[in-house]
Coordinates of C-alpha atoms and ligand atoms in Angstrom, one line a residue:
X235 CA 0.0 0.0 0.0
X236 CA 0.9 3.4 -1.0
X237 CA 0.3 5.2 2.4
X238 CA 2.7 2.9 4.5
X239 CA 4.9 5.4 6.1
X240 CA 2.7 8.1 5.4
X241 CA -0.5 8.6 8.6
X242 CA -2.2 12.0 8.1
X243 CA -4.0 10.6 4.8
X244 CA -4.2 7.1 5.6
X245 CA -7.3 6.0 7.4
X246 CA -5.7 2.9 8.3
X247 CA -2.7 2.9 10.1
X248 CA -1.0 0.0 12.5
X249 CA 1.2 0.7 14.9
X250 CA 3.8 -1.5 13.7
X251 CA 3.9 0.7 11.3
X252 CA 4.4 3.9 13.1
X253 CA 6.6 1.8 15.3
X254 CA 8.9 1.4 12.3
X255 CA 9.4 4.9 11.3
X256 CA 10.0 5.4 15.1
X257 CA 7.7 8.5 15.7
X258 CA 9.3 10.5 18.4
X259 CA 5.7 11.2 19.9
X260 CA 2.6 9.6 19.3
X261 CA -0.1 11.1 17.1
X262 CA -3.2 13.2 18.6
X263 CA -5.0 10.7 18.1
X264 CA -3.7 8.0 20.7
X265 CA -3.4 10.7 23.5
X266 CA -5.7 10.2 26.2
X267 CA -7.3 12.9 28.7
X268 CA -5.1 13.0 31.9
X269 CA -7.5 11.3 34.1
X270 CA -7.5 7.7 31.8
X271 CA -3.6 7.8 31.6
X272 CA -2.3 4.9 33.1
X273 CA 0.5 5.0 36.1
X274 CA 3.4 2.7 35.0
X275 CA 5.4 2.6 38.2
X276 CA 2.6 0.5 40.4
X277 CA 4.0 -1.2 43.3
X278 CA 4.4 -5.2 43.2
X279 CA 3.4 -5.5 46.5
X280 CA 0.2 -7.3 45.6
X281 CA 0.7 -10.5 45.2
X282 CA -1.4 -12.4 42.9
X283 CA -2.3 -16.3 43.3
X284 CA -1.0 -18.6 40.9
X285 CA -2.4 -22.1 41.7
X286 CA -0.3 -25.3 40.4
X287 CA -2.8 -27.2 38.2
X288 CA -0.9 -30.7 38.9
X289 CA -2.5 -30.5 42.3
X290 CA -6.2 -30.6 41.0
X291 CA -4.8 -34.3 40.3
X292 CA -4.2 -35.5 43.6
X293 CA -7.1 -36.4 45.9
X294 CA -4.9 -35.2 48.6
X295 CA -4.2 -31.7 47.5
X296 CA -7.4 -30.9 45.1
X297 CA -9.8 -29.4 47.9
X298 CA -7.2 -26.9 49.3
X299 CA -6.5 -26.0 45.5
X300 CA -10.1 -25.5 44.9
X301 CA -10.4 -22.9 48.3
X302 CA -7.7 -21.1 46.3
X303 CA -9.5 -21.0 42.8
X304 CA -12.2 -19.8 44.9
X305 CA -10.4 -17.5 47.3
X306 CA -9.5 -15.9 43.4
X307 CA -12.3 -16.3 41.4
X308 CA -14.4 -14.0 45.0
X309 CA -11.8 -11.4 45.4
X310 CA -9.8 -10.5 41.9
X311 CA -11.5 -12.3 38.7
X312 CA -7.9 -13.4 38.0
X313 CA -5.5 -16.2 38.9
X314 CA -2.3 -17.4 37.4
X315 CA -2.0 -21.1 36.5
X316 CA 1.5 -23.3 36.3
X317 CA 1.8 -26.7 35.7
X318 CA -1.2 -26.4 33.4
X319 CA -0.2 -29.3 31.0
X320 CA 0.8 -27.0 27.8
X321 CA 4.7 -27.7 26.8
X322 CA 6.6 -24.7 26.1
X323 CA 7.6 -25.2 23.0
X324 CA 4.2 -25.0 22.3
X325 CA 3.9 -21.9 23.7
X326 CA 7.1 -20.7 22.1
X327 CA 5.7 -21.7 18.5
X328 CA 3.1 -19.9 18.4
X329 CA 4.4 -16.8 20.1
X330 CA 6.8 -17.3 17.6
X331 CA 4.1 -17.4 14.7
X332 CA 2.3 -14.1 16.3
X333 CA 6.0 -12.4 15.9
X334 CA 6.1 -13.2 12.3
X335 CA 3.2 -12.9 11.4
X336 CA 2.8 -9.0 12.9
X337 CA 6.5 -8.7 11.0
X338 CA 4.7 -9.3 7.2
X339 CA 4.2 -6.3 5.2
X340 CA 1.2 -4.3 5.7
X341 CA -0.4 -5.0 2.4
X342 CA -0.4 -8.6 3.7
X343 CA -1.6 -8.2 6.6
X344 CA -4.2 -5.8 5.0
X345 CA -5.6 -8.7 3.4
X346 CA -7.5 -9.9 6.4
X347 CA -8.6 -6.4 7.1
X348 CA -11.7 -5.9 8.6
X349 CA -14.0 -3.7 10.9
X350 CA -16.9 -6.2 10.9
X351 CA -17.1 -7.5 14.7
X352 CA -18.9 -10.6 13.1
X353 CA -16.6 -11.8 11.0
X354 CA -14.3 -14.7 11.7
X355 CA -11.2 -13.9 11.0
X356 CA -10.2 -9.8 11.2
X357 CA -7.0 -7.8 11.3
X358 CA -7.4 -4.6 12.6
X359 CA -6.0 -2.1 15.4
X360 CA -6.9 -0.4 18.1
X361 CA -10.5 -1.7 19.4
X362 CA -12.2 -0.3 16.0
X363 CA -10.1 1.1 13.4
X364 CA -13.4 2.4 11.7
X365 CA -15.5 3.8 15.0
X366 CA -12.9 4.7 18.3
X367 CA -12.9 8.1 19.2
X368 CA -9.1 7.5 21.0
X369 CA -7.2 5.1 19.4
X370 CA -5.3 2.3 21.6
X371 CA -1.5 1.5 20.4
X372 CA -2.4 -2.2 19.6
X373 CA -2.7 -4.0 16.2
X374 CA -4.4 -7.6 16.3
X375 CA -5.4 -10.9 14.2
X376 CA -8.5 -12.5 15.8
X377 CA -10.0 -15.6 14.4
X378 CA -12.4 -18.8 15.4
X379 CA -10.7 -21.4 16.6
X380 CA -13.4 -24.5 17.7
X381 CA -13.8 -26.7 16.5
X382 CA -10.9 -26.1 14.4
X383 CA -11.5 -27.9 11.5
X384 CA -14.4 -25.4 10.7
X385 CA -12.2 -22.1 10.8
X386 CA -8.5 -23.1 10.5
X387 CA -9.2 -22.7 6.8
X388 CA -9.7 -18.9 7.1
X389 CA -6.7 -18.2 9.0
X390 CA -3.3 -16.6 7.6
X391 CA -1.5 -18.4 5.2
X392 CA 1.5 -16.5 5.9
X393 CA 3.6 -17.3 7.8
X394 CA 3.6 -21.1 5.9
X395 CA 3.8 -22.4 9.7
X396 CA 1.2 -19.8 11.9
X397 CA -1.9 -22.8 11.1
X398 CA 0.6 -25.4 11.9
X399 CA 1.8 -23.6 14.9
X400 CA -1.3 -21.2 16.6
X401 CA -3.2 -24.3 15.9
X402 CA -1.5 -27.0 18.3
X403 CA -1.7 -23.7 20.5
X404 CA -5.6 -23.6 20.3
X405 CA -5.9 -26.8 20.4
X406 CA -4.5 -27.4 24.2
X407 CA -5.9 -24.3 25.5
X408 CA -9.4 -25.4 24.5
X409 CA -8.8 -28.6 26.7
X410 CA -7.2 -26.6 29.5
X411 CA -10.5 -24.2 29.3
X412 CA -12.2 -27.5 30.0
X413 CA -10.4 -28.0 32.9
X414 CA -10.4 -24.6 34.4
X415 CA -14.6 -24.4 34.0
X416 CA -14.8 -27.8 35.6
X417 CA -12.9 -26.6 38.5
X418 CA -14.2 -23.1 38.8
X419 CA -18.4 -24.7 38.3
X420 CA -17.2 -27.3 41.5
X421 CA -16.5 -24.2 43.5
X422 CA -19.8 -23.0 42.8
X423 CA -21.6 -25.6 43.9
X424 CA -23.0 -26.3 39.8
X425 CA -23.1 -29.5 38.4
X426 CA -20.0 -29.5 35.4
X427 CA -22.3 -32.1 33.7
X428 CA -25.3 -29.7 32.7
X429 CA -23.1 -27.6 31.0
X430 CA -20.2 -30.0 29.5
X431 CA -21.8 -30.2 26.4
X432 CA -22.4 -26.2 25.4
X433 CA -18.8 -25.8 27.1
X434 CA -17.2 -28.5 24.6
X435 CA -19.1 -26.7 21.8
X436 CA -18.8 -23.8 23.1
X437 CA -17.1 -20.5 20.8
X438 CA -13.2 -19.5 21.0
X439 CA -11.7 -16.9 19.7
X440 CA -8.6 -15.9 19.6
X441 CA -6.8 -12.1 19.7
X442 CA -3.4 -12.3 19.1
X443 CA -2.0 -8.5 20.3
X444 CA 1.0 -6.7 19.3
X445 CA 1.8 -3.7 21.6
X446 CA 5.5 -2.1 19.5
X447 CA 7.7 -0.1 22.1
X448 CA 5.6 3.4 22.3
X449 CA 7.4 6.4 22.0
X450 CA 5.0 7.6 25.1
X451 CA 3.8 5.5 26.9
X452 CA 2.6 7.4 29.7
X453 CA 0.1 8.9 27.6
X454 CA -1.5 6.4 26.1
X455 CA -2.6 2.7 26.7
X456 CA -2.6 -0.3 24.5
X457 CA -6.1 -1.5 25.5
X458 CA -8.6 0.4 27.9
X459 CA -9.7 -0.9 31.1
X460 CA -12.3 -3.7 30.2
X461 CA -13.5 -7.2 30.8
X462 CA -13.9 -9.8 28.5
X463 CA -17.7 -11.3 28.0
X464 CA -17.0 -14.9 27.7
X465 CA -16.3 -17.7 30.4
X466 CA -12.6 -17.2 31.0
X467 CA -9.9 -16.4 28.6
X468 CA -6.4 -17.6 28.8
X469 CA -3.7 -15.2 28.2
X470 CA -0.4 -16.2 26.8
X471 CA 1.9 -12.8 26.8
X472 CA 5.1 -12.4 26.1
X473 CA 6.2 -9.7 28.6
X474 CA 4.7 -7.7 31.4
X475 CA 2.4 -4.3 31.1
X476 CA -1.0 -6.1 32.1
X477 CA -2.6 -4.5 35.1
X478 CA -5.9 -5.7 36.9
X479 CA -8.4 -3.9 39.1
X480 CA -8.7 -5.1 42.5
X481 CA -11.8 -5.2 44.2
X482 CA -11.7 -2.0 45.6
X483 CA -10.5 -0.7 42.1
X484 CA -7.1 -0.5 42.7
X485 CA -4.5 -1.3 39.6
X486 CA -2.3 -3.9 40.3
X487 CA 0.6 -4.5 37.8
X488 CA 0.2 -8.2 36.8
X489 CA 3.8 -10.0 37.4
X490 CA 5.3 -11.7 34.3
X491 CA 6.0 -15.9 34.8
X492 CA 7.9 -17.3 32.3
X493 CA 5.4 -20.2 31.2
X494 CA 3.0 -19.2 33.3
X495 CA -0.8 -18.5 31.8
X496 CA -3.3 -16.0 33.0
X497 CA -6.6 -16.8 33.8
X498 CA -9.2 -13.7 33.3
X499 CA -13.0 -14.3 34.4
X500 CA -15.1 -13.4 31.5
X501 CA -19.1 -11.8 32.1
X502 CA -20.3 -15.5 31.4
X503 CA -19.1 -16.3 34.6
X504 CA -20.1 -13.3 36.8
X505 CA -23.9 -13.6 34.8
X506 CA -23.6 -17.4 35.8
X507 CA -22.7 -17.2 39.6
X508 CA -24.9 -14.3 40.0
X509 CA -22.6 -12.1 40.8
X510 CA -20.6 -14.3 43.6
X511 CA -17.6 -14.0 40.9
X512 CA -16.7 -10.8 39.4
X513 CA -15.1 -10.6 35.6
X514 CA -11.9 -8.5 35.9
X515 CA -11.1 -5.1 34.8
X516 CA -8.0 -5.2 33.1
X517 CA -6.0 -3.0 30.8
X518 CA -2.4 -3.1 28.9
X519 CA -0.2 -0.8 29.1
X520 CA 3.1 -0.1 26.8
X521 CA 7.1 0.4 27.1
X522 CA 8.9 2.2 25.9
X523 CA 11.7 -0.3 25.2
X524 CA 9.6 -3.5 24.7
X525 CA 7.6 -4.9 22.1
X526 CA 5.1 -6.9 24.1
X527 CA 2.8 -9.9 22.2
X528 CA -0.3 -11.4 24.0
X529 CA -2.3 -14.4 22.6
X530 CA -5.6 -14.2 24.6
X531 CA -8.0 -17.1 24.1
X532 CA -11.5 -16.2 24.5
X533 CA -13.8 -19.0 25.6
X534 CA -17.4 -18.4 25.4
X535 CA -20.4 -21.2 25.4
X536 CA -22.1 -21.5 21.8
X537 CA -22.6 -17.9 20.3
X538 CA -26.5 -18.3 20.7
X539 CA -27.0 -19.7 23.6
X540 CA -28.2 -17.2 26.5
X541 CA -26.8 -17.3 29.4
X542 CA -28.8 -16.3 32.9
X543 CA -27.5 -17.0 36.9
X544 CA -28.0 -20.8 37.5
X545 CA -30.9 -21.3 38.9
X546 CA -29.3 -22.8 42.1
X547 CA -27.6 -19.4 43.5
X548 CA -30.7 -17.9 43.4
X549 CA -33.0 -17.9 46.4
X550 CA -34.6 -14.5 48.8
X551 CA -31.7 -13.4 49.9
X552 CA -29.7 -13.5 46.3
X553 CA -32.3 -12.3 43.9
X554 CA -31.6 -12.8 40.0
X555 CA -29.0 -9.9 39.2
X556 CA -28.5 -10.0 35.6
X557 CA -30.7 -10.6 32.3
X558 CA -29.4 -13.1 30.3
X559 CA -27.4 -12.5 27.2
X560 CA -25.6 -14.6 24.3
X561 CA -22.3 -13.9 22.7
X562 CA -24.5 -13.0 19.9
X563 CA -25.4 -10.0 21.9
X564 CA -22.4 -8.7 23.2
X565 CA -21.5 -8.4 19.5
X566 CA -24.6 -6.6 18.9
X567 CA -24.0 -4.5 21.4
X568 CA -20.1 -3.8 20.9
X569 CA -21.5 -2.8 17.1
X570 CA -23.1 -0.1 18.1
X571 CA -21.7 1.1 21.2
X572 CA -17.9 2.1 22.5
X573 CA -16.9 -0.2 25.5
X574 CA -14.3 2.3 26.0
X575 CA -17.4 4.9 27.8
X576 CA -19.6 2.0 29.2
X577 CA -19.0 -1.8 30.4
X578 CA -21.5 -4.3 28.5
X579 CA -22.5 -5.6 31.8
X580 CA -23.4 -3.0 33.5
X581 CA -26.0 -2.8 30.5
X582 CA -27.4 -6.2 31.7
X583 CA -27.8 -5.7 35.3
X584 CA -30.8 -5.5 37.1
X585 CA -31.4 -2.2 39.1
X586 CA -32.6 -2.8 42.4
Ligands
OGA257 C1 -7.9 -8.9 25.4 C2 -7.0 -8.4 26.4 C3 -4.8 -8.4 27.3 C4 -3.4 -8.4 26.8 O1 -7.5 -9.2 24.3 O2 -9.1 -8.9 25.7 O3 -7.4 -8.0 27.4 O4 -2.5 -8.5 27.6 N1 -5.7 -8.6 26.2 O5 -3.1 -8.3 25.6
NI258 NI1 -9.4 -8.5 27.7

């Protein structure tokens, strides 16, 4: 494309690209009002739980694993997993197929360019290219990824390996999903059996994130503070600048494990637990050094299916919460509205 290198004109830009002609200050554009910067120097105190998933194995150590999961799921939204079953060379191939595949030239990457929320497959940047009012310093590939055989069709061709590669990838974190929702349903008291099915069909998609070095990052952010609307998503990154809300919204800085994957609670689960678990608020923020990559996995049950609280945490005291809503929706509503200004589920609670 002609306009690579050039942004005034060009009403796409990615950021890899203004990474490359190393901008000394970021365009208007990605500059946020001073109240939504982020602060880049939060302390570590915090720490957050990361729960060995070997334990859940052993009839010995599983309950105590559980209270933590639970202890977790109550007070953050967030837990770290180890021992979670996915070899890292796994992991390194297909953080190694997000690398090359953010390296390809624009007008390649330009194929799969879209602003269409429903469509498979999309390259894009930002949340919306097309609709944000501030732009975020993040370019992105999402696509399908369950059952594979139905999507991996549509992914990038190039690089000759990414199918090969951010398949196997896809592939184990659907099973770990699995695992994590049987766990998290036990310490909710719900039967993993109702919902086995729509969880093994169930959708995924996948955002794979670039966040280039940013000439300022103190002014800008690579996503905005959000939650995600699905189950849980995994999150594979390849560096820190992750921060969470606490519970009394407080930003924590989210420590970087080597081979260690995040585990985000998605509105699926706070609809489904009536509230008992909260989805995290969680935002990225940028170096100046550091390119950072991110492969989050997005788990969602089917894109129809409508998901209300279980029936069983309701009672007097806990009074149904939330309407019920369907992936379907969220894209609806993430169509027409910016979830920059207003969190989808606050649209879906009840007022008491
Ligand atoms: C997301 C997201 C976080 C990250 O894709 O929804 O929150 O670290 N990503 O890239
Ligand atoms: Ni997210």
């Amino acid at each position: 494309m002609e306009g690579e290198g050039e942004c005034s004109d060009n009403p796409f830009t990615s950021v890899m690209t203004l990474a490359k002609m190393r901008v000394p200050h970021v365009p208007q554009r990605y500059v946020l009002p001073p109240s939504q910067r982020p602060t880049l120097t939060l302390d570590l105190t915090a720490t957050l739980p990361i729960v060995d998933l070997s334990t859940l194995h052993h009839a010995s150590q599983r309950s105590l694993t559980l209270d933590t999961i639970q202890g977790a799921c109550k007070e953050l939204g967030f837990f770290q997993v180890v021992n979670h079953g996915i070899p890292l060379p796994v992991i390194h191939d297909a953080l190694a197929a997000a690398t090359e595949f953010f390296n390809l030239s624009l007008e390649e990457k330009m194929t799969l360019l879209s602003d269409n929320v429903h469509n498979p497959v999309r390259y894009g940047t930002s949340l919306n290219h097309a609709s944000d009012k501030v732009h975020y310093w993040r370019d992105f590939i999402k696509h399908y990824s369950h059952p594979i055989s139905d999507w991996i069709h549509l992914w990038p061709s190039n690089p000759p390996s990414y199918k090969d590669k951010m398949g196997n990838y896809a592939k184990a974190v659907q099973v770990l999903h699995k695992q994590l929702m049987e766990a998290i349903l036990e310490t909710l008291g719900l039967n993993f059996g109702n919902l086995q099915k729509e969880i093994e069909e169930g959708n995924q998609l996948m955002a794979i994130n670039c966040y280039p070095a940013c000439p300022e990052p103190d002014l800008t952010l690579g996503m905005p503070p959000h939650s995600d609307y699905g189950t849980l998503t995994v999150l594979l990154q390849s560096g820190p600048g992750l921060q969470l809300q606490d519970n009394k919204k407080k930003w924590l800085s989210v420590p970087f494990v080597e081979g260690a994957l995040l585990v985000q609670l998605g509105d699926q689960i706070e609809v489904m637990s009536n509230g008992q678990y909260k989805s995290v608020v969680h935002q990225v923020t940028l170096s100046a050094e550091n390119k950072r990559l991110s492969i989050a996995s997005l788990h969602s049950l089917p894109i129809n299916k409508k998901i209300g609280p279980a029936p069983e945490l309701v009672d007097e005291q806990h009074p149904v919460s939330y309407n019920e809503f369907s992936f379907r929706d969220f894209l609806d509503y993430i169509s027409s509205n910016d979830i920059a200004d207003k969190r989808f589920i606050d649209s879906i609670k009840k007022s008491v």
